[in-house]
Amino acid sequence: MKKITLLLVLISSLGFAQFSSVPSPAIASGIVTLNFNKTGTPLSSYAGTIYAHIGLTVNGTRWQNVKGTWGNNPTQPALTLVSGTTYKLELTPDLYSYFGVPTSSSITEI
């Protein structure tokens, strides 16, 4: 089982560093849940739907198999409110299926 790095370069640069994954580190062949706490971020007072612009590093190439289109929120996965300021995004049944990546490929970052 290969462990996956949660890549948050863009998110971290915007002050959205409150992400974690379960399991940690993520594993491509299983369910991955991304958790986000909006406290202390520019979204802290936002009450609407939060969307993820999300892709993978596949075979060493970043931003592959991206979900949706940047700036077109309805085409991107929406996070689910867990409680209070905590949201989650479940990537099921595994990263290969969720992102449409052949299992012969190497996924190293989300």
mmCIF file of C-alpha atoms in Angstrom:
data_model
loop_
_atom_site.group_PDB
_atom_site.id
_atom_site.type_symbol
_atom_site.label_atom_id
_atom_site.label_comp_id
_atom_site.label_asym_id
_atom_site.label_seq_id
_atom_site.Cartn_x
_atom_site.Cartn_y
_atom_site.Cartn_z
ATOM 1 C CA MET A 1 0.000 0.000 0.000
ATOM 2 C CA LYS A 2 1.429 3.328 -1.048
ATOM 3 C CA LYS A 3 0.954 6.313 1.241
ATOM 4 C CA ILE A 4 -0.341 9.528 -0.314
ATOM 5 C CA THR A 5 0.739 13.053 0.586
ATOM 6 C CA LEU A 6 -2.012 15.610 1.076
ATOM 7 C CA LEU A 7 -0.785 18.459 -1.124
ATOM 8 C CA LEU A 8 -2.159 21.800 -0.080
ATOM 9 C CA VAL A 9 0.180 24.232 -1.807
ATOM 10 C CA LEU A 10 -2.504 26.548 -3.167
ATOM 11 C CA ILE A 11 -4.797 26.062 -0.213
ATOM 12 C CA SER A 12 -2.028 26.696 2.303
ATOM 13 C CA SER A 13 -0.931 29.828 0.490
ATOM 14 C CA LEU A 14 -4.442 31.219 0.890
ATOM 15 C CA GLY A 15 -4.552 30.491 4.588
ATOM 16 C CA PHE A 16 -6.530 27.263 4.350
ATOM 17 C CA ALA A 17 -4.080 25.055 6.208
ATOM 18 C CA GLN A 18 -6.722 23.384 8.425
ATOM 19 C CA PHE A 19 -6.964 20.195 6.344
ATOM 20 C CA SER A 20 -6.342 16.643 7.481
ATOM 21 C CA SER A 21 -7.020 13.217 6.047
ATOM 22 C CA VAL A 22 -8.300 9.931 7.424
ATOM 23 C CA PRO A 23 -6.339 7.771 7.188
ATOM 24 C CA SER A 24 -3.239 9.906 7.555
ATOM 25 C CA PRO A 25 -1.398 9.594 5.331
ATOM 26 C CA ALA A 26 -4.023 8.694 2.748
ATOM 27 C CA ILE A 27 -3.848 5.373 0.898
ATOM 28 C CA ALA A 28 -4.880 5.269 -2.779
ATOM 29 C CA SER A 29 -6.545 1.865 -2.577
ATOM 30 C CA GLY A 30 -9.021 2.794 0.173
ATOM 31 C CA ILE A 31 -11.572 5.373 1.257
ATOM 32 C CA VAL A 32 -10.050 8.762 2.083
ATOM 33 C CA THR A 33 -11.887 11.414 4.065
ATOM 34 C CA LEU A 34 -10.570 14.967 3.892
ATOM 35 C CA ASN A 35 -11.483 17.123 6.887
ATOM 36 C CA PHE A 36 -11.490 20.922 6.849
ATOM 37 C CA ASN A 37 -11.901 23.305 9.782
ATOM 38 C CA LYS A 38 -12.746 26.793 8.522
ATOM 39 C CA THR A 39 -11.863 28.517 11.831
ATOM 40 C CA GLY A 40 -9.219 31.179 11.275
ATOM 41 C CA THR A 41 -9.563 31.113 7.481
ATOM 42 C CA PRO A 42 -11.189 33.647 5.134
ATOM 43 C CA LEU A 43 -14.202 31.289 5.131
ATOM 44 C CA SER A 44 -14.696 31.487 8.903
ATOM 45 C CA SER A 45 -17.880 33.570 8.644
ATOM 46 C CA TYR A 46 -19.066 32.065 5.343
ATOM 47 C CA ALA A 47 -22.338 30.126 5.645
ATOM 48 C CA GLY A 48 -22.730 28.816 2.086
ATOM 49 C CA THR A 49 -21.563 25.652 0.376
ATOM 50 C CA ILE A 50 -17.809 25.063 0.358
ATOM 51 C CA TYR A 51 -16.401 23.410 -2.764
ATOM 52 C CA ALA A 52 -13.071 21.666 -3.321
ATOM 53 C CA HIS A 53 -10.830 22.187 -6.336
ATOM 54 C CA ILE A 54 -9.044 18.885 -6.143
ATOM 55 C CA GLY A 55 -6.693 16.810 -8.249
ATOM 56 C CA LEU A 56 -3.867 14.322 -7.949
ATOM 57 C CA THR A 57 -0.221 13.819 -8.689
ATOM 58 C CA VAL A 58 -0.233 10.797 -11.003
ATOM 59 C CA ASN A 59 2.996 9.189 -12.190
ATOM 60 C CA GLY A 60 4.903 12.265 -10.987
ATOM 61 C CA THR A 61 2.758 14.853 -12.808
ATOM 62 C CA ARG A 62 0.826 17.276 -10.571
ATOM 63 C CA TRP A 63 -2.780 18.411 -11.032
ATOM 64 C CA GLN A 64 -3.992 15.380 -12.978
ATOM 65 C CA ASN A 65 -7.580 14.112 -13.062
ATOM 66 C CA VAL A 66 -8.855 17.371 -11.557
ATOM 67 C CA LYS A 67 -12.521 17.352 -10.549
ATOM 68 C CA GLY A 68 -14.613 20.071 -12.155
ATOM 69 C CA THR A 69 -13.430 23.393 -13.503
ATOM 70 C CA TRP A 70 -11.757 26.189 -11.541
ATOM 71 C CA GLY A 71 -14.287 28.930 -10.779
ATOM 72 C CA ASN A 72 -17.277 26.751 -11.747
ATOM 73 C CA ASN A 73 -18.311 25.556 -8.304
ATOM 74 C CA PRO A 74 -21.260 23.331 -9.274
ATOM 75 C CA THR A 75 -18.846 21.094 -11.241
ATOM 76 C CA GLN A 76 -16.610 20.577 -8.200
ATOM 77 C CA PRO A 77 -17.213 18.367 -5.166
ATOM 78 C CA ALA A 78 -19.019 20.040 -2.273
ATOM 79 C CA LEU A 79 -17.834 19.519 1.277
ATOM 80 C CA THR A 80 -20.379 18.250 3.810
ATOM 81 C CA LEU A 81 -20.848 20.082 7.101
ATOM 82 C CA VAL A 82 -19.986 17.724 9.964
ATOM 83 C CA SER A 83 -20.694 20.182 12.799
ATOM 84 C CA GLY A 84 -19.833 23.732 13.796
ATOM 85 C CA THR A 85 -16.886 24.757 11.615
ATOM 86 C CA THR A 86 -15.810 21.289 10.476
ATOM 87 C CA TYR A 87 -16.490 19.934 6.982
ATOM 88 C CA LYS A 88 -15.547 16.728 5.195
ATOM 89 C CA LEU A 89 -15.134 15.358 1.693
ATOM 90 C CA GLU A 90 -15.245 11.584 1.268
ATOM 91 C CA LEU A 91 -13.313 10.168 -1.666
ATOM 92 C CA THR A 92 -14.894 6.746 -2.208
ATOM 93 C CA PRO A 93 -14.566 3.881 -2.885
ATOM 94 C CA ASP A 94 -10.854 4.650 -3.440
ATOM 95 C CA LEU A 95 -8.731 7.345 -5.103
ATOM 96 C CA TYR A 96 -8.365 5.362 -8.340
ATOM 97 C CA SER A 97 -12.133 5.086 -8.837
ATOM 98 C CA TYR A 98 -13.022 8.551 -7.524
ATOM 99 C CA PHE A 99 -10.619 10.288 -9.890
ATOM 100 C CA GLY A 100 -10.799 7.789 -12.786
ATOM 101 C CA VAL A 101 -7.140 6.785 -12.621
ATOM 102 C CA PRO A 102 -5.975 3.352 -13.864
ATOM 103 C CA THR A 103 -4.806 1.153 -10.979
ATOM 104 C CA SER A 104 -1.534 0.639 -12.846
ATOM 105 C CA SER A 105 -0.719 4.323 -12.202
ATOM 106 C CA SER A 106 1.080 5.727 -9.175
ATOM 107 C CA ILE A 107 -0.836 8.297 -7.099
ATOM 108 C CA THR A 108 1.485 10.177 -4.743
ATOM 109 C CA GLU A 109 -0.388 13.379 -3.796
ATOM 110 C CA ILE A 110 -3.921 14.682 -3.442
#
